[in-house]
Amino acid sequence: MQYIVRAVKYFVYICVLCAAILGILIACNFVEGNLDSLFVGGKDSLKLILIVFAILSALYPMIGYCTAKAPAGGTLSERRDAIVEYMLGKGYVVEKETPDSLSFRRKSFLHRLNRTFEDRITVAPEFGGFTVRGLRRDAVTLACGIENLFREAKPEE
């Protein structure tokens, strides 16, 4: 169900973004406001564009979200304060906390809007570290940061 909701959100987001760009181009008189002159195929092209947007928005949730691993020692309860402090520094606040996971959301409304309010990052314990679930670009970056945060300093030889 969450997959379908994300796909619909991205479809609306892409359509609104495209309409805004076309509106700016029309307002600045770079193009005519007539659909027949705006697109090569006229109104028939609009149907094709919406189909392409639907395909893109249906595929994006599949490739845009992931679970990244952050190798680190310790349990979630031991590392909780350090993880929360790290996430606060990256612009996230605690949304929900359970014994099994920490869930974070962006502080900034503009960041949340830019990600269609699909900005949740979940940190959960796993054998040998933690898993970070969320948008791929955020999850991978934050997992690397959490890994570096708990990396043991090696003695110099």
CSV table of N, CA and C in Angstrom, one decimal:
chain,number,residue,atom,x,y,z
A,1,MET,N,0.8,-1.2,0.0
A,1,MET,CA,0.0,0.0,0.0
A,1,MET,C,0.9,1.3,0.0
A,2,GLN,N,1.9,1.2,0.8
A,2,GLN,CA,2.8,2.4,0.9
A,2,GLN,C,3.5,2.6,-0.5
A,3,TYR,N,3.7,1.6,-1.2
A,3,TYR,CA,4.3,1.7,-2.6
A,3,TYR,C,3.4,2.5,-3.5
A,4,ILE,N,2.1,2.1,-3.5
A,4,ILE,CA,1.1,2.8,-4.3
A,4,ILE,C,1.0,4.3,-3.9
A,5,VAL,N,1.0,4.6,-2.6
A,5,VAL,CA,0.8,5.9,-2.2
A,5,VAL,C,2.0,6.7,-2.6
A,6,ARG,N,3.2,6.2,-2.5
A,6,ARG,CA,4.4,6.9,-3.0
A,6,ARG,C,4.4,7.1,-4.5
A,7,ALA,N,3.9,6.1,-5.3
A,7,ALA,CA,3.8,6.3,-6.7
A,7,ALA,C,2.8,7.4,-7.1
A,8,VAL,N,1.7,7.4,-6.4
A,8,VAL,CA,0.7,8.5,-6.7
A,8,VAL,C,1.3,9.9,-6.3
A,9,LYS,N,2.0,9.9,-5.2
A,9,LYS,CA,2.6,11.2,-4.8
A,9,LYS,C,3.6,11.7,-5.8
A,10,TYR,N,4.4,10.8,-6.3
A,10,TYR,CA,5.4,11.2,-7.3
A,10,TYR,C,4.8,11.6,-8.6
A,11,PHE,N,3.7,10.9,-9.0
A,11,PHE,CA,3.0,11.3,-10.2
A,11,PHE,C,2.4,12.7,-10.1
A,12,VAL,N,1.8,13.0,-9.0
A,12,VAL,CA,1.3,14.4,-8.8
A,12,VAL,C,2.4,15.4,-8.7
A,13,TYR,N,3.5,15.0,-8.0
A,13,TYR,CA,4.7,15.9,-7.9
A,13,TYR,C,5.3,16.2,-9.3
A,14,ILE,N,5.4,15.2,-10.1
A,14,ILE,CA,6.0,15.4,-11.5
A,14,ILE,C,5.1,16.3,-12.3
A,15,CYS,N,3.8,16.0,-12.3
A,15,CYS,CA,2.8,16.8,-13.0
A,15,CYS,C,2.8,18.2,-12.6
A,16,VAL,N,2.8,18.5,-11.3
A,16,VAL,CA,2.8,19.9,-10.8
A,16,VAL,C,4.1,20.6,-11.2
A,17,LEU,N,5.2,19.9,-11.1
A,17,LEU,CA,6.5,20.5,-11.5
A,17,LEU,C,6.5,20.8,-13.0
A,18,CYS,N,6.0,19.9,-13.8
A,18,CYS,CA,6.0,20.2,-15.2
A,18,CYS,C,5.0,21.3,-15.6
A,19,ALA,N,3.9,21.4,-14.9
A,19,ALA,CA,2.9,22.4,-15.2
A,19,ALA,C,3.5,23.8,-14.7
A,20,ALA,N,4.2,23.8,-13.6
A,20,ALA,CA,4.8,25.0,-13.1
A,20,ALA,C,5.9,25.5,-14.1
A,21,ILE,N,6.7,24.6,-14.6
A,21,ILE,CA,7.7,25.0,-15.6
A,21,ILE,C,7.1,25.6,-16.9
A,22,LEU,N,6.0,24.9,-17.4
A,22,LEU,CA,5.3,25.3,-18.6
A,22,LEU,C,4.6,26.7,-18.3
A,23,GLY,N,4.1,26.8,-17.1
A,23,GLY,CA,3.4,28.1,-16.8
A,23,GLY,C,4.4,29.3,-16.8
A,24,ILE,N,5.6,29.0,-16.3
A,24,ILE,CA,6.7,30.1,-16.3
A,24,ILE,C,7.1,30.4,-17.7
A,25,LEU,N,7.3,29.4,-18.5
A,25,LEU,CA,7.6,29.6,-19.9
A,25,LEU,C,6.6,30.4,-20.7
A,26,ILE,N,5.3,30.1,-20.4
A,26,ILE,CA,4.2,30.8,-21.0
A,26,ILE,C,4.1,32.2,-20.5
A,27,ALA,N,4.3,32.4,-19.2
A,27,ALA,CA,4.2,33.7,-18.6
A,27,ALA,C,5.3,34.6,-19.1
A,28,CYS,N,6.5,34.1,-19.4
A,28,CYS,CA,7.6,34.9,-19.9
A,28,CYS,C,7.6,35.0,-21.4
A,29,ASN,N,6.5,34.5,-22.1
A,29,ASN,CA,6.4,34.5,-23.5
A,29,ASN,C,7.5,33.8,-24.3
A,30,PHE,N,8.1,32.8,-23.7
A,30,PHE,CA,9.0,32.0,-24.4
A,30,PHE,C,8.3,31.0,-25.4
A,31,VAL,N,7.1,30.6,-25.0
A,31,VAL,CA,6.3,29.7,-25.8
A,31,VAL,C,4.9,30.2,-25.8
A,32,GLU,N,4.1,29.8,-26.8
A,32,GLU,CA,2.7,30.1,-26.9
A,32,GLU,C,1.9,29.2,-25.9
A,33,GLY,N,0.8,29.8,-25.5
A,33,GLY,CA,0.0,29.0,-24.5
A,33,GLY,C,-0.9,28.0,-25.1
A,34,ASN,N,-0.9,27.8,-26.4
A,34,ASN,CA,-1.8,26.9,-27.1
A,34,ASN,C,-1.1,25.5,-27.1
A,35,LEU,N,-1.9,24.5,-26.7
A,35,LEU,CA,-1.3,23.1,-26.6
A,35,LEU,C,-0.9,22.6,-27.9
A,36,ASP,N,-1.6,23.0,-29.0
A,36,ASP,CA,-1.2,22.5,-30.3
A,36,ASP,C,0.2,23.0,-30.8
A,37,SER,N,0.5,24.2,-30.3
A,37,SER,CA,1.8,24.8,-30.7
A,37,SER,C,2.9,24.5,-29.6
A,38,LEU,N,2.4,24.2,-28.4
A,38,LEU,CA,3.3,23.9,-27.3
A,38,LEU,C,4.0,22.5,-27.5
A,39,PHE,N,3.2,21.5,-27.9
A,39,PHE,CA,3.7,20.2,-28.1
A,39,PHE,C,3.6,19.8,-29.6
A,40,VAL,N,4.5,19.0,-30.1
A,40,VAL,CA,4.5,18.6,-31.5
A,40,VAL,C,3.2,17.9,-31.9
A,41,GLY,N,2.7,17.0,-31.1
A,41,GLY,CA,1.5,16.3,-31.4
A,41,GLY,C,0.3,16.9,-30.9
A,42,GLY,N,0.4,18.1,-30.3
A,42,GLY,CA,-0.8,18.8,-29.7
A,42,GLY,C,-1.3,18.0,-28.5
A,43,LYS,N,-2.6,17.9,-28.4
A,43,LYS,CA,-3.3,17.3,-27.3
A,43,LYS,C,-2.9,15.8,-27.2
A,44,ASP,N,-2.7,15.1,-28.3
A,44,ASP,CA,-2.3,13.7,-28.3
A,44,ASP,C,-1.0,13.5,-27.5
A,45,SER,N,-0.1,14.5,-27.6
A,45,SER,CA,1.2,14.4,-26.9
A,45,SER,C,1.0,14.4,-25.4
A,46,LEU,N,0.0,15.2,-25.0
A,46,LEU,CA,-0.2,15.3,-23.6
A,46,LEU,C,-0.6,14.0,-22.9
A,47,LYS,N,-1.3,13.2,-23.6
A,47,LYS,CA,-1.7,11.8,-23.2
A,47,LYS,C,-0.4,11.0,-23.0
A,48,LEU,N,0.5,11.1,-24.0
A,48,LEU,CA,1.7,10.3,-24.0
A,48,LEU,C,2.6,10.8,-22.9
A,49,ILE,N,2.7,12.1,-22.6
A,49,ILE,CA,3.5,12.6,-21.6
A,49,ILE,C,3.0,12.1,-20.2
A,50,LEU,N,1.7,12.1,-20.0
A,50,LEU,CA,1.1,11.6,-18.8
A,50,LEU,C,1.4,10.1,-18.6
A,51,ILE,N,1.4,9.3,-19.7
A,51,ILE,CA,1.7,7.9,-19.6
A,51,ILE,C,3.2,7.7,-19.1
A,52,VAL,N,4.1,8.5,-19.7
A,52,VAL,CA,5.5,8.5,-19.3
A,52,VAL,C,5.7,8.9,-17.9
A,53,PHE,N,5.0,9.9,-17.4
A,53,PHE,CA,5.0,10.3,-16.0
A,53,PHE,C,4.5,9.2,-15.1
A,54,ALA,N,3.5,8.5,-15.5
A,54,ALA,CA,2.9,7.4,-14.7
A,54,ALA,C,3.9,6.3,-14.6
A,55,ILE,N,4.6,6.0,-15.7
A,55,ILE,CA,5.6,4.9,-15.7
A,55,ILE,C,6.8,5.3,-14.8
A,56,LEU,N,7.2,6.5,-14.9
A,56,LEU,CA,8.4,7.0,-14.1
A,56,LEU,C,8.0,6.9,-12.6
A,57,SER,N,6.8,7.4,-12.3
A,57,SER,CA,6.4,7.5,-10.9
A,57,SER,C,6.1,6.1,-10.3
A,58,ALA,N,5.8,5.2,-11.2
A,58,ALA,CA,5.5,3.8,-10.7
A,58,ALA,C,6.9,3.1,-10.4
A,59,LEU,N,7.9,3.4,-11.2
A,59,LEU,CA,9.2,2.8,-11.0
A,59,LEU,C,10.0,3.4,-9.9
A,60,TYR,N,9.9,4.7,-9.7
A,60,TYR,CA,10.8,5.4,-8.7
A,60,TYR,C,10.7,4.8,-7.3
A,61,PRO,N,9.6,4.5,-6.7
A,61,PRO,CA,9.6,3.9,-5.4
A,61,PRO,C,10.4,2.6,-5.3
A,62,MET,N,10.5,1.9,-6.4
A,62,MET,CA,11.2,0.7,-6.4
A,62,MET,C,12.7,0.9,-6.3
A,63,ILE,N,13.2,1.9,-7.0
A,63,ILE,CA,14.7,2.2,-7.0
A,63,ILE,C,15.1,3.3,-6.1
A,64,GLY,N,14.1,4.1,-5.7
A,64,GLY,CA,14.5,5.3,-4.9
A,64,GLY,C,14.6,5.1,-3.4
A,65,TYR,N,14.2,3.9,-2.9
A,65,TYR,CA,14.2,3.6,-1.5
A,65,TYR,C,15.1,2.4,-1.3
A,66,CYS,N,15.8,2.3,-0.1
A,66,CYS,CA,16.6,1.2,0.2
A,66,CYS,C,16.8,1.0,1.7
A,67,THR,N,17.5,-0.1,2.0
A,67,THR,CA,17.9,-0.3,3.4
A,67,THR,C,19.5,-0.4,3.3
A,68,ALA,N,20.1,0.5,4.0
A,68,ALA,CA,21.6,0.5,4.0
A,68,ALA,C,22.1,0.0,5.4
A,69,LYS,N,23.2,-0.6,5.3
A,69,LYS,CA,23.8,-1.2,6.6
A,69,LYS,C,24.9,-0.3,7.1
A,70,ALA,N,24.9,-0.1,8.4
A,70,ALA,CA,25.9,0.7,9.1
A,70,ALA,C,26.6,-0.2,10.1
A,71,PRO,N,27.7,-0.9,9.8
A,71,PRO,CA,28.4,-1.7,10.8
A,71,PRO,C,28.8,-0.9,12.0
A,72,ALA,N,28.5,-1.3,13.2
A,72,ALA,CA,28.9,-0.6,14.4
A,72,ALA,C,28.6,-1.5,15.6
A,73,GLY,N,29.4,-1.4,16.6
A,73,GLY,CA,29.3,-2.2,17.8
A,73,GLY,C,28.2,-1.6,18.7
A,74,GLY,N,27.7,-2.4,19.6
A,74,GLY,CA,26.8,-1.9,20.6
A,74,GLY,C,25.3,-2.1,20.2
A,75,THR,N,24.5,-1.9,21.2
A,75,THR,CA,23.0,-2.0,21.0
A,75,THR,C,22.4,-0.6,20.7
A,76,LEU,N,21.2,-0.6,20.3
A,76,LEU,CA,20.5,0.6,20.0
A,76,LEU,C,20.3,1.5,21.3
A,77,SER,N,20.1,0.8,22.4
A,77,SER,CA,19.9,1.6,23.7
A,77,SER,C,21.3,2.2,24.1
A,78,GLU,N,22.4,1.5,23.8
A,78,GLU,CA,23.7,2.1,24.2
A,78,GLU,C,24.1,3.2,23.2
A,79,ARG,N,23.7,3.1,22.0
A,79,ARG,CA,24.1,4.1,21.0
A,79,ARG,C,23.0,5.2,20.7
A,80,ARG,N,21.9,5.1,21.3
A,80,ARG,CA,20.8,5.9,21.0
A,80,ARG,C,21.1,7.4,21.0
A,81,ASP,N,21.7,7.9,22.1
A,81,ASP,CA,22.0,9.3,22.3
A,81,ASP,C,23.0,9.8,21.2
A,82,ALA,N,24.0,9.0,20.8
A,82,ALA,CA,24.9,9.4,19.8
A,82,ALA,C,24.2,9.5,18.4
A,83,ILE,N,23.3,8.5,18.2
A,83,ILE,CA,22.6,8.5,16.9
A,83,ILE,C,21.7,9.7,16.8
A,84,VAL,N,20.9,10.0,17.9
A,84,VAL,CA,20.0,11.1,17.9
A,84,VAL,C,20.8,12.4,17.7
A,85,GLU,N,21.9,12.6,18.3
A,85,GLU,CA,22.7,13.8,18.2
A,85,GLU,C,23.2,13.9,16.8
A,86,TYR,N,23.7,12.8,16.2
A,86,TYR,CA,24.1,12.8,14.8
A,86,TYR,C,23.0,13.2,13.8
A,87,MET,N,21.9,12.6,14.0
A,87,MET,CA,20.7,12.9,13.1
A,87,MET,C,20.2,14.4,13.3
A,88,LEU,N,20.3,14.9,14.5
A,88,LEU,CA,19.9,16.3,14.7
A,88,LEU,C,20.9,17.2,14.0
A,89,GLY,N,22.1,16.8,14.0
A,89,GLY,CA,23.1,17.6,13.2
A,89,GLY,C,22.9,17.6,11.7
A,90,LYS,N,22.2,16.5,11.2
A,90,LYS,CA,22.0,16.4,9.8
A,90,LYS,C,20.6,16.9,9.4
A,91,GLY,N,19.9,17.5,10.4
A,91,GLY,CA,18.6,18.1,10.1
A,91,GLY,C,17.4,17.3,10.3
A,92,TYR,N,17.5,16.2,11.1
A,92,TYR,CA,16.4,15.3,11.4
A,92,TYR,C,16.0,15.4,12.9
A,93,VAL,N,14.7,15.2,13.1
A,93,VAL,CA,14.3,15.1,14.5
A,93,VAL,C,13.6,13.7,14.7
A,94,VAL,N,13.6,13.3,16.0
A,94,VAL,CA,13.0,12.0,16.3
A,94,VAL,C,11.5,12.1,16.1
A,95,GLU,N,10.9,11.2,15.3
A,95,GLU,CA,9.5,11.2,15.1
A,95,GLU,C,8.8,10.2,16.0
A,96,LYS,N,9.4,9.0,16.1
A,96,LYS,CA,8.9,7.9,16.9
A,96,LYS,C,10.0,7.0,17.4
A,97,GLU,N,9.8,6.5,18.6
A,97,GLU,CA,10.9,5.7,19.2
A,97,GLU,C,10.2,4.4,19.8
A,98,THR,N,10.7,3.3,19.4
A,98,THR,CA,10.3,2.0,19.9
A,98,THR,C,11.6,1.3,20.4
A,99,PRO,N,11.4,0.2,21.2
A,99,PRO,CA,12.6,-0.5,21.6
A,99,PRO,C,13.4,-1.1,20.5
A,100,ASP,N,12.7,-1.3,19.3
A,100,ASP,CA,13.4,-1.9,18.2
A,100,ASP,C,13.9,-0.9,17.1
A,101,SER,N,13.5,0.3,17.2
A,101,SER,CA,13.9,1.3,16.1
A,101,SER,C,13.7,2.7,16.6
A,102,LEU,N,14.4,3.6,15.8
A,102,LEU,CA,14.2,5.0,15.9
A,102,LEU,C,13.8,5.5,14.6
A,103,SER,N,12.8,6.4,14.5
A,103,SER,CA,12.3,6.9,13.3
A,103,SER,C,12.5,8.4,13.3
A,104,PHE,N,13.0,9.0,12.2
A,104,PHE,CA,13.3,10.4,12.1
A,104,PHE,C,12.6,11.0,11.0
A,105,ARG,N,12.4,12.3,11.1
A,105,ARG,CA,11.8,13.2,10.0
A,105,ARG,C,12.6,14.4,9.9
A,106,ARG,N,12.6,15.0,8.7
A,106,ARG,CA,13.3,16.3,8.5
A,106,ARG,C,12.7,17.4,9.3
A,107,LYS,N,13.5,18.3,9.8
A,107,LYS,CA,13.0,19.5,10.5
A,107,LYS,C,12.4,20.5,9.5
A,108,SER,N,13.0,20.7,8.4
A,108,SER,CA,12.7,21.7,7.5
A,108,SER,C,11.4,21.3,6.6
A,109,PHE,N,10.4,22.2,6.6
A,109,PHE,CA,9.2,22.0,5.8
A,109,PHE,C,9.6,21.9,4.3
A,110,LEU,N,10.5,22.8,3.9
A,110,LEU,CA,10.9,22.8,2.5
A,110,LEU,C,11.5,21.5,2.0
A,111,HIS,N,12.4,20.9,2.9
A,111,HIS,CA,13.0,19.6,2.6
A,111,HIS,C,11.9,18.5,2.5
A,112,ARG,N,11.0,18.6,3.4
A,112,ARG,CA,9.9,17.6,3.5
A,112,ARG,C,9.0,17.7,2.2
A,113,LEU,N,8.7,18.9,1.8
A,113,LEU,CA,7.9,19.2,0.6
A,113,LEU,C,8.7,18.7,-0.6
A,114,ASN,N,10.0,19.0,-0.7
A,114,ASN,CA,10.8,18.5,-1.8
A,114,ASN,C,10.8,17.0,-2.0
A,115,ARG,N,10.6,16.3,-0.9
A,115,ARG,CA,10.6,14.8,-0.9
A,115,ARG,C,9.2,14.3,-0.8
A,116,THR,N,8.2,15.1,-1.1
A,116,THR,CA,6.8,14.7,-1.1
A,116,THR,C,6.4,14.1,0.3
A,117,PHE,N,7.0,14.6,1.3
A,117,PHE,CA,6.7,14.2,2.7
A,117,PHE,C,7.1,12.7,2.9
A,118,GLU,N,7.9,12.1,2.1
A,118,GLU,CA,8.4,10.8,2.2
A,118,GLU,C,9.9,10.8,2.7
A,119,ASP,N,10.1,11.5,3.8
A,119,ASP,CA,11.5,11.8,4.3
A,119,ASP,C,11.8,11.0,5.5
A,120,ARG,N,11.0,10.0,5.8
A,120,ARG,CA,11.2,9.2,7.1
A,120,ARG,C,12.5,8.3,6.9
A,121,ILE,N,13.3,8.4,8.0
A,121,ILE,CA,14.5,7.5,8.0
A,121,ILE,C,14.3,6.7,9.3
A,122,THR,N,14.5,5.4,9.2
A,122,THR,CA,14.3,4.5,10.3
A,122,THR,C,15.7,3.8,10.6
A,123,VAL,N,16.1,3.9,11.8
A,123,VAL,CA,17.3,3.2,12.2
A,123,VAL,C,17.0,2.1,13.1
A,124,ALA,N,17.4,0.9,12.8
A,124,ALA,CA,17.0,-0.3,13.6
A,124,ALA,C,18.3,-1.2,13.8
A,125,PRO,N,18.4,-1.8,14.9
A,125,PRO,CA,19.5,-2.7,15.2
A,125,PRO,C,19.5,-3.9,14.4
A,126,GLU,N,20.7,-4.4,14.1
A,126,GLU,CA,20.9,-5.6,13.3
A,126,GLU,C,22.2,-6.3,13.9
A,127,PHE,N,22.3,-7.5,13.6
A,127,PHE,CA,23.6,-8.2,14.1
A,127,PHE,C,24.8,-7.5,13.5
A,128,GLY,N,25.6,-6.9,14.3
A,128,GLY,CA,26.9,-6.3,13.8
A,128,GLY,C,26.7,-4.8,13.5
A,129,GLY,N,25.6,-4.2,13.8
A,129,GLY,CA,25.4,-2.8,13.5
A,129,GLY,C,23.9,-2.4,13.4
A,130,PHE,N,23.6,-1.5,12.5
A,130,PHE,CA,22.3,-1.0,12.3
A,130,PHE,C,21.9,-0.9,10.9
A,131,THR,N,20.6,-0.9,10.6
A,131,THR,CA,20.1,-0.7,9.3
A,131,THR,C,19.4,0.6,9.2
A,132,VAL,N,19.6,1.3,8.1
A,132,VAL,CA,19.0,2.6,7.9
A,132,VAL,C,18.1,2.5,6.7
A,133,ARG,N,16.8,2.7,6.9
A,133,ARG,CA,15.8,2.6,5.8
A,133,ARG,C,15.3,4.0,5.5
A,134,GLY,N,15.1,4.2,4.2
A,134,GLY,CA,14.5,5.4,3.7
A,134,GLY,C,14.9,5.7,2.3
A,135,LEU,N,14.8,7.0,1.9
A,135,LEU,CA,15.2,7.4,0.5
A,135,LEU,C,16.6,7.0,0.3
A,136,ARG,N,16.9,6.4,-0.8
A,136,ARG,CA,18.3,5.9,-1.1
A,136,ARG,C,19.4,6.9,-0.9
A,137,ARG,N,19.2,8.1,-1.4
A,137,ARG,CA,20.3,9.1,-1.3
A,137,ARG,C,20.5,9.5,0.2
A,138,ASP,N,19.5,9.5,1.0
A,138,ASP,CA,19.6,9.9,2.4
A,138,ASP,C,20.1,8.7,3.2
A,139,ALA,N,19.5,7.5,3.0
A,139,ALA,CA,19.8,6.3,3.7
A,139,ALA,C,21.3,5.9,3.6
A,140,VAL,N,21.8,6.0,2.4
A,140,VAL,CA,23.2,5.6,2.2
A,140,VAL,C,24.2,6.6,2.9
A,141,THR,N,23.9,7.9,2.7
A,141,THR,CA,24.7,8.9,3.3
A,141,THR,C,24.7,8.8,4.8
A,142,LEU,N,23.5,8.6,5.4
A,142,LEU,CA,23.4,8.6,6.9
A,142,LEU,C,24.0,7.3,7.4
A,143,ALA,N,23.9,6.2,6.7
A,143,ALA,CA,24.5,4.9,7.1
A,143,ALA,C,26.0,5.0,7.2
A,144,CYS,N,26.6,5.7,6.2
A,144,CYS,CA,28.0,5.9,6.2
A,144,CYS,C,28.4,6.8,7.3
A,145,GLY,N,27.6,7.8,7.6
A,145,GLY,CA,27.9,8.7,8.7
A,145,GLY,C,27.8,8.0,10.1
A,146,ILE,N,26.8,7.2,10.2
A,146,ILE,CA,26.7,6.4,11.5
A,146,ILE,C,27.8,5.4,11.6
A,147,GLU,N,28.2,4.8,10.5
A,147,GLU,CA,29.4,3.9,10.6
A,147,GLU,C,30.6,4.6,11.0
A,148,ASN,N,30.9,5.8,10.4
A,148,ASN,CA,32.1,6.6,10.8
A,148,ASN,C,32.0,7.1,12.2
A,149,LEU,N,30.8,7.4,12.7
A,149,LEU,CA,30.6,7.9,14.0
A,149,LEU,C,31.1,6.8,15.1
A,150,PHE,N,30.8,5.6,14.8
A,150,PHE,CA,31.2,4.5,15.8
A,150,PHE,C,32.4,3.7,15.4
A,151,ARG,N,33.1,4.1,14.3
A,151,ARG,CA,34.3,3.4,13.9
A,151,ARG,C,35.4,3.5,15.0
A,152,GLU,N,35.9,2.4,15.3
A,152,GLU,CA,36.9,2.3,16.4
A,152,GLU,C,38.2,2.9,15.8
A,153,ALA,N,38.8,3.8,16.6
A,153,ALA,CA,40.1,4.4,16.2
A,153,ALA,C,41.2,3.3,16.3
A,154,LYS,N,41.9,3.1,15.2
A,154,LYS,CA,43.0,2.1,15.2
A,154,LYS,C,44.3,2.7,15.7
A,155,PRO,N,45.0,2.0,16.6
A,155,PRO,CA,46.2,2.5,17.1
A,155,PRO,C,47.3,2.6,16.0
A,156,GLU,N,48.1,3.7,16.1
A,156,GLU,CA,49.1,3.9,15.0
A,156,GLU,C,50.2,2.9,15.3
A,157,GLU,N,50.7,2.4,14.1
A,157,GLU,CA,51.8,1.4,14.2
A,157,GLU,C,53.2,2.1,14.1
